[in-house]
Short mmCIF file of C-alpha atoms in Angstrom, two decimals:
data_model
loop_
_atom_site.label_atom_id
_atom_site.label_comp_id
_atom_site.label_asym_id
_atom_site.label_seq_id
_atom_site.Cartn_x
_atom_site.Cartn_y
_atom_site.Cartn_z
CA MET A 1 -28.25 -8.34 -35.12
CA ALA A 2 -29.26 -4.70 -35.60
CA LEU A 3 -32.90 -3.80 -35.07
CA THR A 4 -35.26 -3.26 -37.98
CA PHE A 5 -36.89 0.15 -38.13
CA THR A 6 -40.24 -1.38 -37.18
CA GLU A 7 -38.67 -2.78 -34.00
CA PHE A 8 -36.93 0.54 -33.37
CA GLN A 9 -40.17 2.50 -33.74
CA ALA A 10 -41.94 0.15 -31.35
CA LEU A 11 -39.30 0.85 -28.70
CA VAL A 12 -39.67 4.59 -29.23
CA ASP A 13 -43.43 4.19 -28.79
CA GLU A 14 -42.74 2.45 -25.46
CA GLY A 15 -40.92 5.57 -24.24
CA PHE A 16 -37.26 4.84 -24.98
CA ASN A 17 -35.31 7.75 -26.46
CA THR A 18 -31.90 6.06 -26.68
CA ILE A 19 -31.67 2.67 -28.34
CA ALA A 20 -28.52 0.61 -28.79
CA LEU A 21 -27.96 -0.74 -32.29
CA THR A 22 -25.40 -3.54 -32.24
CA GLU A 23 -23.42 -5.87 -34.46
CA THR A 24 -20.97 -8.53 -33.29
CA LEU A 25 -17.92 -9.57 -35.30
CA GLN A 26 -15.46 -12.41 -34.80
CA LEU A 27 -12.12 -10.59 -34.85
CA ASP A 28 -9.82 -13.23 -33.42
CA ARG A 29 -6.67 -11.67 -34.90
CA ASP A 30 -7.30 -8.22 -33.44
CA THR A 31 -6.54 -6.91 -29.96
CA PRO A 32 -8.09 -3.93 -28.20
CA VAL A 33 -4.91 -1.97 -28.97
CA SER A 34 -4.96 -2.83 -32.68
CA ILE A 35 -8.65 -1.94 -32.84
CA TYR A 36 -8.00 1.37 -31.06
CA GLN A 37 -5.29 2.12 -33.64
CA ARG A 38 -7.87 1.85 -36.43
CA PHE A 39 -9.74 4.79 -34.89
CA ASP A 40 -6.75 6.73 -33.51
CA ASP A 41 -7.55 9.71 -35.73
CA GLY A 42 -9.50 11.64 -33.13
CA ARG A 43 -12.50 9.32 -33.02
CA ALA A 44 -11.24 7.04 -30.25
CA PHE A 45 -10.82 8.82 -26.91
CA CYS A 46 -10.77 6.08 -24.29
CA LEU A 47 -9.52 2.54 -23.85
CA LEU A 48 -10.40 0.60 -20.70
CA GLU A 49 -8.90 -2.84 -20.10
CA SER A 50 -8.05 -5.30 -17.35
CA ALA A 51 -5.33 -7.89 -16.90
CA ALA A 52 -7.49 -9.77 -14.39
CA LEU A 53 -8.40 -12.39 -16.98
CA GLY A 54 -10.37 -15.46 -16.06
CA ASP A 55 -13.45 -13.78 -14.62
CA ASP A 56 -15.95 -11.12 -15.65
CA THR A 57 -13.63 -8.38 -14.40
CA GLY A 58 -11.13 -9.08 -17.15
CA ARG A 59 -13.46 -10.48 -19.78
CA TYR A 60 -14.16 -7.21 -21.56
CA SER A 61 -12.20 -4.27 -22.92
CA PHE A 62 -14.01 -1.08 -23.93
CA ILE A 63 -13.15 1.52 -26.57
CA GLY A 64 -15.10 4.77 -26.61
CA LEU A 65 -15.61 6.50 -29.97
CA ASP A 66 -17.21 9.70 -31.24
CA ARG A 67 -17.43 11.97 -28.20
CA GLN A 68 -20.95 13.47 -28.03
CA TRP A 69 -20.33 15.84 -25.15
CA ARG A 70 -17.80 16.65 -22.46
CA LEU A 71 -18.48 17.93 -18.94
CA HIS A 72 -15.60 19.34 -16.91
CA SER A 73 -15.43 21.56 -13.87
CA LEU A 74 -13.14 23.43 -11.53
CA GLY A 75 -14.78 24.34 -8.26
CA ASP A 76 -18.13 25.97 -9.02
CA ASP A 77 -17.26 26.56 -12.69
CA VAL A 78 -19.05 23.74 -14.56
CA ARG A 79 -18.65 23.61 -18.33
CA LEU A 80 -20.57 21.43 -20.77
CA GLU A 81 -19.46 21.17 -24.38
CA GLY A 82 -21.59 19.52 -27.06
CA ARG A 83 -25.09 19.73 -25.53
CA ASP A 84 -27.23 22.83 -25.41
CA ASP A 85 -30.39 21.21 -24.05
CA ALA A 86 -28.86 19.69 -20.95
CA PRO A 87 -30.36 20.07 -17.47
CA ARG A 88 -28.18 21.93 -14.99
CA ALA A 89 -27.85 21.07 -11.33
CA ASP A 90 -25.80 22.24 -8.37
CA GLY A 91 -22.26 21.07 -9.13
CA ALA A 92 -20.57 18.92 -11.74
CA MET A 93 -21.50 15.49 -10.41
CA ALA A 94 -25.13 16.48 -9.89
CA THR A 95 -25.20 17.85 -13.43
CA LEU A 96 -23.66 14.61 -14.72
CA ARG A 97 -26.30 12.59 -12.88
CA SER A 98 -29.05 14.75 -14.42
CA LEU A 99 -27.52 14.39 -17.88
CA LEU A 100 -27.44 10.61 -17.73
CA ALA A 101 -31.02 10.55 -16.45
CA THR A 102 -32.19 12.10 -19.74
CA TYR A 103 -31.27 8.87 -21.56
CA ARG A 104 -34.16 6.38 -21.39
CA THR A 105 -32.15 3.51 -22.75
CA HIS A 106 -32.92 0.16 -24.34
CA ALA A 107 -30.09 -2.29 -25.01
CA PRO A 108 -29.76 -6.05 -25.44
CA ALA A 109 -29.75 -7.79 -22.07
CA ASP A 110 -26.58 -9.74 -22.86
CA LEU A 111 -24.40 -6.63 -23.14
CA PRO A 112 -21.99 -6.10 -20.23
CA SER A 113 -22.48 -3.41 -17.61
CA PHE A 114 -20.90 -0.71 -19.77
CA PHE A 115 -22.17 -0.17 -23.30
CA GLY A 116 -22.59 3.57 -22.96
CA GLY A 117 -22.45 6.31 -20.37
CA ALA A 118 -19.98 8.83 -19.01
CA VAL A 119 -16.27 7.94 -19.05
CA GLY A 120 -13.64 10.07 -17.36
CA PHE A 121 -11.84 10.96 -14.18
CA VAL A 122 -12.25 12.77 -10.89
CA THR A 123 -9.12 14.38 -9.48
CA TYR A 124 -8.17 14.13 -5.82
CA ASP A 125 -9.06 17.78 -5.31
CA TYR A 126 -12.75 17.08 -5.95
CA VAL A 127 -12.78 16.18 -2.26
CA ARG A 128 -12.71 19.92 -1.52
CA GLN A 129 -16.35 19.95 -2.65
CA LEU A 130 -17.23 17.13 -0.24
CA GLU A 131 -15.27 18.01 2.90
CA ASP A 132 -14.12 21.09 4.80
CA LEU A 133 -10.80 21.55 3.05
CA PRO A 134 -9.35 24.77 1.63
CA ARG A 135 -9.54 25.43 -2.10
CA ASP A 136 -6.01 26.74 -2.37
CA ASP A 137 -4.95 28.64 -5.45
CA ASP A 138 -3.15 26.73 -8.20
CA PRO A 139 -1.95 28.58 -11.31
CA HIS A 140 -2.33 25.45 -13.49
CA PRO A 141 -5.09 23.36 -11.95
CA TRP A 142 -6.52 20.17 -13.35
CA PRO A 143 -10.31 20.04 -13.50
CA ASP A 144 -12.00 18.48 -10.49
CA VAL A 145 -14.26 16.42 -12.76
CA ASP A 146 -13.85 15.54 -16.46
CA PHE A 147 -16.26 13.16 -18.23
CA SER A 148 -17.18 12.49 -21.84
CA PHE A 149 -20.03 10.58 -23.46
CA PRO A 150 -19.21 8.24 -26.37
CA GLY A 151 -21.75 7.95 -29.15
CA SER A 152 -20.36 4.50 -29.95
CA VAL A 153 -18.64 1.84 -27.87
CA LEU A 154 -16.62 -1.17 -29.02
CA ILE A 155 -16.81 -4.09 -26.59
CA CYS A 156 -14.02 -6.65 -26.96
CA ASP A 157 -15.02 -10.00 -25.44
CA HIS A 158 -11.85 -11.95 -24.63
CA LEU A 159 -13.77 -15.12 -23.84
CA ARG A 160 -15.54 -15.31 -27.21
CA HIS A 161 -12.83 -13.51 -29.23
CA SER A 162 -15.48 -11.16 -30.56
CA THR A 163 -16.04 -7.42 -30.82
CA THR A 164 -19.50 -5.91 -30.46
CA VAL A 165 -20.13 -2.52 -32.02
CA VAL A 166 -22.68 -0.46 -30.09
CA VAL A 167 -24.08 2.71 -31.64
CA LEU A 168 -26.54 4.71 -29.57
CA ALA A 169 -29.46 6.03 -31.63
CA THR A 170 -30.91 8.97 -29.71
CA VAL A 171 -34.26 10.46 -30.67
CA ALA A 172 -34.36 14.11 -29.65
CA GLU A 173 -37.51 15.59 -28.14
CA GLY A 174 -39.82 16.16 -31.10
CA GLY A 175 -37.25 14.59 -33.43
CA SER A 176 -37.75 12.01 -36.16
CA PRO A 177 -37.24 8.36 -35.16
CA ARG A 178 -36.63 7.53 -38.81
CA ASP A 179 -33.80 10.05 -39.09
CA ALA A 180 -32.23 8.88 -35.82
CA TYR A 181 -32.40 5.26 -36.97
CA ASP A 182 -30.96 5.96 -40.42
CA VAL A 183 -28.05 8.03 -39.06
CA ALA A 184 -27.18 5.41 -36.42
CA THR A 185 -27.45 2.54 -38.91
CA ALA A 186 -25.13 4.28 -41.37
CA HIS A 187 -22.72 4.97 -38.54
CA LEU A 188 -22.80 1.33 -37.45
CA GLU A 189 -22.04 0.20 -41.00
CA SER A 190 -19.14 2.66 -41.22
CA ILE A 191 -17.55 1.35 -38.01
CA VAL A 192 -17.96 -2.25 -39.16
CA ALA A 193 -16.31 -1.39 -42.48
CA THR A 194 -13.35 0.14 -40.64
CA LEU A 195 -12.99 -2.97 -38.48
CA LEU A 196 -13.05 -5.27 -41.51
CA ALA A 197 -10.64 -3.20 -43.60
CA PRO A 198 -6.95 -4.16 -43.82
CA ALA A 199 -5.07 -3.21 -40.67
CA PRO A 200 -3.17 0.09 -40.81
CA GLN A 201 0.58 -0.03 -41.28
CA THR A 202 2.53 -0.27 -38.03
CA ASP A 203 5.88 1.30 -37.19
CA PRO A 204 8.52 -1.46 -36.78
CA ASP A 205 10.47 0.65 -34.29
CA VAL A 206 7.40 1.07 -32.09
CA GLU A 207 6.59 -2.63 -32.30
CA ARG A 208 10.15 -3.50 -31.28
CA MET A 209 10.04 -1.01 -28.40
CA VAL A 210 6.83 -2.54 -27.02
CA ALA A 211 8.01 -6.12 -27.50
CA THR A 212 11.29 -5.53 -25.66
CA ALA A 213 9.97 -3.22 -22.93
CA PRO A 214 10.08 -5.81 -20.10
CA THR A 215 13.77 -6.45 -20.76
CA GLN A 216 14.62 -2.78 -20.19
CA ARG A 217 14.25 -3.03 -16.41
CA ALA A 218 17.73 -4.50 -16.19
CA ARG A 219 19.25 -1.66 -18.23
CA ILE A 220 17.64 1.51 -16.89
CA ASP A 221 18.22 2.76 -13.35
CA VAL A 222 14.68 3.92 -12.69
CA ARG A 223 15.42 4.68 -9.01
CA ALA A 224 18.05 7.21 -10.05
CA ILE A 225 15.58 8.75 -12.48
CA ALA A 226 12.91 8.94 -9.78
CA SER A 227 15.28 10.58 -7.31
CA ARG A 228 16.21 13.15 -9.92
CA LEU A 229 12.59 13.98 -10.81
CA SER A 230 10.99 13.94 -7.34
CA ASN A 231 9.76 17.15 -5.73
CA PHE A 232 11.23 15.85 -2.44
CA THR A 233 14.82 15.08 -1.58
CA LEU A 234 15.42 12.13 0.71
CA GLU A 235 16.09 14.55 3.57
CA GLN A 236 12.86 16.47 2.92
CA TYR A 237 10.78 13.29 2.81
CA ARG A 238 12.41 12.06 6.01
CA ASP A 239 11.16 15.25 7.63
CA VAL A 240 7.63 14.59 6.34
CA VAL A 241 7.64 11.11 7.90
CA VAL A 242 8.94 12.47 11.22
CA ARG A 243 6.23 15.17 11.29
CA ALA A 244 3.56 12.62 10.34
CA ARG A 245 4.59 10.41 13.26
CA GLU A 246 4.38 13.42 15.59
CA TYR A 247 0.74 13.92 14.54
CA ILE A 248 0.10 10.22 15.17
CA PHE A 249 1.68 10.29 18.63
CA ALA A 250 -0.33 13.44 19.43
CA GLY A 251 -3.55 11.55 18.65
CA ASP A 252 -4.59 13.58 15.60
CA ILE A 253 -4.56 10.60 13.23
CA PHE A 254 -3.83 6.89 13.01
CA GLN A 255 -2.32 7.05 9.53
CA VAL A 256 -1.61 9.56 6.74
CA VAL A 257 -0.54 9.01 3.11
CA PRO A 258 1.85 11.73 1.89
CA SER A 259 3.20 11.46 -1.64
CA GLN A 260 5.99 12.53 -3.95
CA GLN A 261 5.42 14.02 -7.40
CA PHE A 262 7.73 13.27 -10.33
CA THR A 263 7.53 15.70 -13.25
CA ARG A 264 9.38 15.83 -16.56
CA PRO A 265 8.97 17.28 -20.06
CA THR A 266 7.74 14.88 -22.71
CA THR A 267 6.64 14.55 -26.32
CA VAL A 268 5.32 11.03 -25.79
CA THR A 269 2.54 9.56 -27.93
CA PRO A 270 -0.15 8.48 -25.41
CA LEU A 271 -0.98 5.19 -27.14
CA ASN A 272 2.69 4.18 -27.31
CA LEU A 273 3.06 4.99 -23.62
CA TYR A 274 -0.04 2.95 -22.83
CA ARG A 275 1.29 -0.04 -24.76
CA VAL A 276 4.64 0.00 -22.98
CA LEU A 277 3.09 0.48 -19.54
CA ARG A 278 0.68 -2.35 -20.33
CA ALA A 279 3.64 -4.59 -21.19
CA LEU A 280 5.57 -3.60 -18.06
CA ASN A 281 2.78 -3.56 -15.51
CA PRO A 282 -0.37 -5.52 -16.45
CA SER A 283 -2.97 -4.62 -13.84
CA PRO A 284 -6.65 -5.04 -12.98
CA TYR A 285 -7.33 -1.53 -14.30
CA MET A 286 -5.53 -0.29 -17.41
CA TYR A 287 -6.66 2.87 -19.15
CA LEU A 288 -6.03 5.59 -21.66
CA VAL A 289 -8.41 8.55 -21.54
CA ASP A 290 -7.91 11.51 -23.87
CA THR A 291 -9.90 14.65 -23.09
CA GLY A 292 -8.44 16.59 -26.01
CA ASP A 293 -6.26 18.85 -23.86
CA SER A 294 -4.88 16.17 -21.52
CA GLN A 295 -4.38 12.42 -21.35
CA ILE A 296 -4.40 9.95 -18.47
CA VAL A 297 -2.48 6.70 -19.00
CA GLY A 298 -2.36 4.18 -16.20
CA ALA A 299 -2.20 0.65 -14.85
CA SER A 300 -3.83 0.70 -11.43
CA PRO A 301 -4.09 -2.32 -9.15
CA GLU A 302 -6.80 -0.85 -6.92
CA MET A 303 -10.55 -0.45 -7.20
CA LEU A 304 -12.13 2.57 -5.56
CA VAL A 305 -15.74 1.48 -6.02
CA ARG A 306 -17.85 -0.72 -8.24
CA VAL A 307 -21.64 -0.64 -8.35
CA GLU A 308 -23.23 -3.50 -10.28
CA ASN A 309 -26.86 -4.56 -9.90
CA ARG A 310 -26.93 -2.34 -6.77
CA GLU A 311 -24.05 -4.22 -5.11
CA VAL A 312 -21.38 -1.79 -3.84
CA THR A 313 -17.82 -3.13 -3.72
CA THR A 314 -14.45 -1.71 -2.73
CA ARG A 315 -11.05 -3.47 -2.57
CA PRO A 316 -8.58 -1.77 -0.20
CA ILE A 317 -4.89 -2.36 -0.90
CA ALA A 318 -2.37 -1.65 1.86
CA GLY A 319 0.86 -3.45 2.55
CA THR A 320 3.62 -3.74 -0.04
CA ARG A 321 6.65 -5.83 -0.88
CA PRO A 322 8.74 -5.92 -4.07
CA ARG A 323 8.41 -8.96 -6.31
CA GLY A 324 11.11 -11.58 -5.88
CA ALA A 325 13.51 -12.75 -8.56
CA ASN A 326 11.88 -16.20 -8.58
CA GLU A 327 8.95 -18.17 -7.16
CA GLU A 328 10.85 -19.20 -4.04
CA ARG A 329 11.70 -15.59 -3.21
CA ASP A 330 8.11 -14.50 -3.91
CA ARG A 331 6.88 -17.03 -1.35
CA GLU A 332 9.41 -15.79 1.20
CA LEU A 333 8.21 -12.21 0.69
CA GLU A 334 4.56 -13.28 0.95
CA ALA A 335 5.30 -14.97 4.27
CA GLU A 336 7.19 -11.87 5.40
CA ILE A 337 4.33 -9.47 4.70
CA LEU A 338 1.71 -11.79 6.22
CA GLY A 339 3.87 -12.01 9.34
CA ASP A 340 4.46 -8.26 9.60
CA ASP A 341 2.28 -7.00 12.47
CA LYS A 342 2.67 -3.38 11.34
CA GLU A 343 1.48 -4.13 7.80
CA ILE A 344 -1.45 -6.26 9.00
CA ALA A 345 -2.56 -3.66 11.55
CA GLU A 346 -2.40 -0.89 8.96
CA HIS A 347 -4.33 -3.01 6.47
CA VAL A 348 -7.08 -3.96 8.91
CA MET A 349 -7.48 -0.30 9.90
CA LEU A 350 -8.06 0.64 6.25
CA VAL A 351 -10.46 -2.27 5.76
CA ASP A 352 -12.47 -0.92 8.71
CA LEU A 353 -12.48 2.49 7.03
CA GLY A 354 -13.74 0.84 3.82
CA ARG A 355 -16.48 -0.96 5.76
CA ASN A 356 -17.55 2.34 7.26
CA ASP A 357 -17.62 4.06 3.85
CA VAL A 358 -19.60 1.25 2.20
CA GLY A 359 -21.93 1.20 5.19
CA ARG A 360 -22.85 4.86 4.65
CA VAL A 361 -24.81 3.90 1.51
CA SER A 362 -25.71 0.25 2.18
CA VAL A 363 -28.73 -1.50 3.61
CA PRO A 364 -27.99 -2.14 7.31
CA GLY A 365 -26.71 -5.65 7.90
CA THR A 366 -25.53 -6.22 4.32
CA VAL A 367 -21.93 -4.96 4.64
CA ARG A 368 -19.44 -7.81 4.73
CA VAL A 369 -15.74 -8.44 4.28
CA GLN A 370 -15.56 -11.06 1.53
CA ARG A 371 -11.76 -11.38 1.57
CA LEU A 372 -9.34 -10.20 4.23
CA ALA A 373 -5.63 -9.52 3.79
CA HIS A 374 -4.72 -11.96 1.04
CA VAL A 375 -1.61 -11.40 -1.08
CA GLU A 376 -1.94 -10.47 -4.75
CA ARG A 377 1.08 -10.33 -7.03
CA PHE A 378 1.62 -7.65 -9.66
CA SER A 379 4.51 -7.10 -12.08
CA HIS A 380 6.75 -5.04 -9.76
CA LEU A 381 5.10 -5.41 -6.35
CA MET A 382 2.89 -7.62 -4.22
CA HIS A 383 0.17 -6.21 -1.98
CA LEU A 384 -2.22 -7.16 0.79
CA VAL A 385 -5.76 -6.92 -0.63
CA SER A 386 -9.23 -7.20 0.91
CA GLN A 387 -12.75 -6.91 -0.51
CA VAL A 388 -15.74 -5.24 1.15
CA SER A 389 -19.28 -5.13 -0.24
CA GLY A 390 -22.80 -4.07 0.66
CA ARG A 391 -26.27 -3.68 -0.86
CA LEU A 392 -27.05 -0.12 -2.01
CA ARG A 393 -29.96 1.40 -0.10
CA ASP A 394 -33.18 2.30 -1.89
CA GLY A 395 -33.21 5.92 -3.01
CA LEU A 396 -29.44 6.02 -3.54
CA ASP A 397 -27.46 5.48 -6.73
CA ALA A 398 -23.92 5.00 -8.06
CA PHE A 399 -23.13 8.69 -7.57
CA ASP A 400 -23.95 8.41 -3.87
CA ALA A 401 -21.72 5.35 -3.61
CA PHE A 402 -18.89 7.19 -5.35
CA ASP A 403 -19.08 10.16 -2.99
CA ALA A 404 -19.19 7.86 0.05
CA LEU A 405 -15.98 6.08 -0.97
CA PHE A 406 -14.08 9.09 -2.34
CA PRO A 407 -11.21 9.54 -1.83
CA ALA A 408 -9.87 6.14 -0.90
CA GLY A 409 -8.63 5.80 2.65
CA THR A 410 -5.56 4.06 1.22
CA LEU A 411 -4.64 7.35 -0.50
CA SER A 412 -5.55 9.71 2.35
CA GLY A 413 -5.40 8.11 5.78
CA ALA A 414 -7.53 7.79 8.89
CA PRO A 415 -9.49 9.65 10.04
CA LYS A 416 -9.90 10.86 6.47
CA VAL A 417 -10.59 14.57 6.88
CA ARG A 418 -7.82 15.25 9.39
CA ALA A 419 -5.40 13.16 7.33
CA MET A 420 -6.24 15.20 4.22
CA GLN A 421 -5.69 18.44 6.11
CA ILE A 422 -2.22 17.19 7.04
CA ILE A 423 -1.55 16.14 3.43
CA ASP A 424 -2.29 19.73 2.40
CA GLU A 425 0.31 20.85 4.91
CA PHE A 426 2.96 18.39 3.70
CA GLU A 427 2.59 18.46 -0.08
CA PRO A 428 3.79 21.60 -1.92
CA VAL A 429 1.47 21.21 -4.95
CA ARG A 430 -2.06 20.01 -5.53
CA ARG A 431 -2.35 16.35 -6.43
CA GLY A 432 -4.48 16.64 -9.55
CA PRO A 433 -5.32 13.18 -10.96
CA TYR A 434 -3.20 11.26 -8.42
CA GLY A 435 -5.31 9.70 -5.68
CA GLY A 436 -8.51 10.46 -7.54
CA ALA A 437 -10.50 7.99 -9.61
CA LEU A 438 -10.97 7.00 -13.25
CA GLY A 439 -13.78 4.95 -14.74
CA TYR A 440 -17.40 5.19 -15.83
CA PHE A 441 -21.01 5.74 -14.84
CA SER A 442 -23.03 3.51 -17.15
CA LEU A 443 -26.46 4.04 -18.68
CA ARG A 444 -27.63 1.01 -16.67
CA GLY A 445 -26.91 2.83 -13.43
CA ASP A 446 -23.72 0.89 -12.69
CA ALA A 447 -20.24 2.30 -12.11
CA ASP A 448 -16.66 1.06 -11.95
CA PHE A 449 -13.73 3.25 -10.85
CA ALA A 450 -10.06 2.60 -10.27
CA ILE A 451 -7.96 4.68 -7.91
CA THR A 452 -5.67 6.77 -10.09
CA ILE A 453 -2.28 5.38 -9.09
CA ARG A 454 0.59 3.90 -11.15
CA THR A 455 -0.47 6.52 -13.67
CA VAL A 456 1.03 9.14 -15.98
CA ALA A 457 -0.85 12.42 -16.37
CA LEU A 458 0.01 14.25 -19.61
CA ARG A 459 -0.70 17.92 -20.21
CA ASP A 460 1.11 20.89 -21.74
CA ALA A 461 4.07 18.73 -22.90
CA THR A 462 4.60 17.63 -19.28
CA ALA A 463 4.32 14.17 -17.75
CA THR A 464 3.50 13.79 -14.07
CA VAL A 465 3.72 10.63 -11.98
CA GLN A 466 2.93 10.53 -8.28
CA ALA A 467 3.25 7.91 -5.55
CA GLY A 468 2.82 7.78 -1.80
CA GLY A 469 2.76 5.46 1.16
CA GLY A 470 0.92 5.12 4.43
CA ILE A 471 2.73 6.48 7.49
CA VAL A 472 1.91 4.89 10.86
CA ALA A 473 3.48 5.15 14.30
CA ASP A 474 6.48 2.92 13.63
CA SER A 475 7.17 3.87 10.01
CA GLN A 476 10.83 4.25 9.05
CA PRO A 477 11.63 7.35 6.93
CA ASP A 478 14.11 5.77 4.53
CA PHE A 479 11.87 2.77 3.89
CA GLU A 480 8.88 5.02 3.18
CA TYR A 481 10.89 7.11 0.72
CA GLN A 482 11.98 4.00 -1.16
CA GLU A 483 8.42 2.62 -1.18
CA CYS A 484 7.28 5.74 -3.04
CA ILE A 485 10.07 5.20 -5.56
CA SER A 486 9.04 1.56 -6.01
CA LYS A 487 5.41 2.47 -6.64
CA ALA A 488 6.40 5.09 -9.22
CA SER A 489 8.88 2.85 -11.01
CA ALA A 490 6.61 1.25 -13.64
CA PRO A 491 5.17 4.49 -15.08
CA LEU A 492 8.55 6.24 -14.88
CA LEU A 493 10.23 3.32 -16.63
CA ALA A 494 7.55 3.35 -19.33
CA LEU A 495 8.16 7.05 -19.91
CA GLU A 496 11.90 6.53 -20.14
CA ILE A 497 11.52 3.72 -22.68
CA VAL A 498 9.09 5.63 -24.92
CA ASP A 499 10.61 9.08 -24.53
CA PRO A 500 14.13 9.08 -23.02
CA LEU A 501 15.10 12.11 -20.99
CA ALA A 502 17.11 14.70 -22.91
CA SER A 503 20.17 13.88 -20.85
CA GLY A 504 19.86 10.22 -21.86
CA PRO A 505 18.76 7.22 -19.83
CA LEU A 506 20.57 6.45 -16.64
CA GLN A 507 22.19 3.07 -17.13
CA LYS A 508 22.63 0.59 -14.32
CA THR A 509 26.26 -0.19 -13.58
#
């Protein structure tokens, strides 16, 4: 139930300047996608979901509406659109931290971790601000950091089949609480009216495309498409693997994660792409974020970092097999990966790296491995997954935890800095979103970020997909090339279904 003005004024008198007004509706016939479509007129700019149903991770989906401001940066050039009174700090992430600190927020205690805050992404190249790595020139760079603040958030609760509308009423310094309350209340009523109105007309062709997407795997030769679009030939990638092994044998590194980039022109509609990718590759992290000049659409299996109630968690993924054609074959492949000494050794090494990263910001003695090397199945692949957590030290916050974990060792290598220097040597273009992170910093001080993999980056009528694999001493070049192709297959297949290449889809024979 929304607050009365008397209750609102009392909270302002207590010192709160941002107060969440809420209303919960039972919308059991709607989905997060159908709700997003109601606001897909420029108001909705992010959709965050999870296929990990059955626990709190997958209980909620979030839709961000009504962008209040956007902060984006490239190197030392930090730009803030939509707020003139904002504090400035040294660098984009420090400025973002200062911005969020200006919100003294009150919200119902039963709301989930995210009901408001900064939503966006950090590209891999942000690491150049954290470590001694060159800031090489790029004629068309992605921003290092790109976050937006929604004035309203829709929280879809899959357990209760309800949707909670959250509108943040912010009282400016010296501003009128009555005006802030009236504007927010009217806005809340407008959103509720949109949710209760008849659903917008859908396109039958789009609905058919989404419904039949999983059946297209048998028709489209996505490996041939990937080979055609990659910025490496098989021979070139073989050379990368050979050179990586030379660095390993010389003692420079234990592992490095080079990648291939797949680029193609596109006129795809981001929401249609999201829906097809969601159908093909349901994952723990599914997202559509629209900055206005670019879009990120993805289905990532891997958490970079979560901070909730000052508990820091990361979930390294390393070790891959394709899914089998049936349950019996899946079990055979699970046994194979669990019995593969190379895969287990590589995984344990990256778990140790995760323990070290979590330990940098945790209370001594609180870091623990909660799960070690268990197999999780996804739509196309199965992976070895572990979970590491620790208790955040006093005086540190979610931003410190993010910097300690970024970038993931599973996307760089070990030791991290030397591995990233070698990646710069191997890869002909900057990574951009790939290998970075996407998620939120909440007004409660929590955070949740996926590693940006299994993702399509859209900008300037171009779609980019990227995938890599960890190279260790006994890696085989042809296998590593094909593993990259496998990891890129779901987003490339989604692109081909929604927006076939001009030359036509490559059919399997």
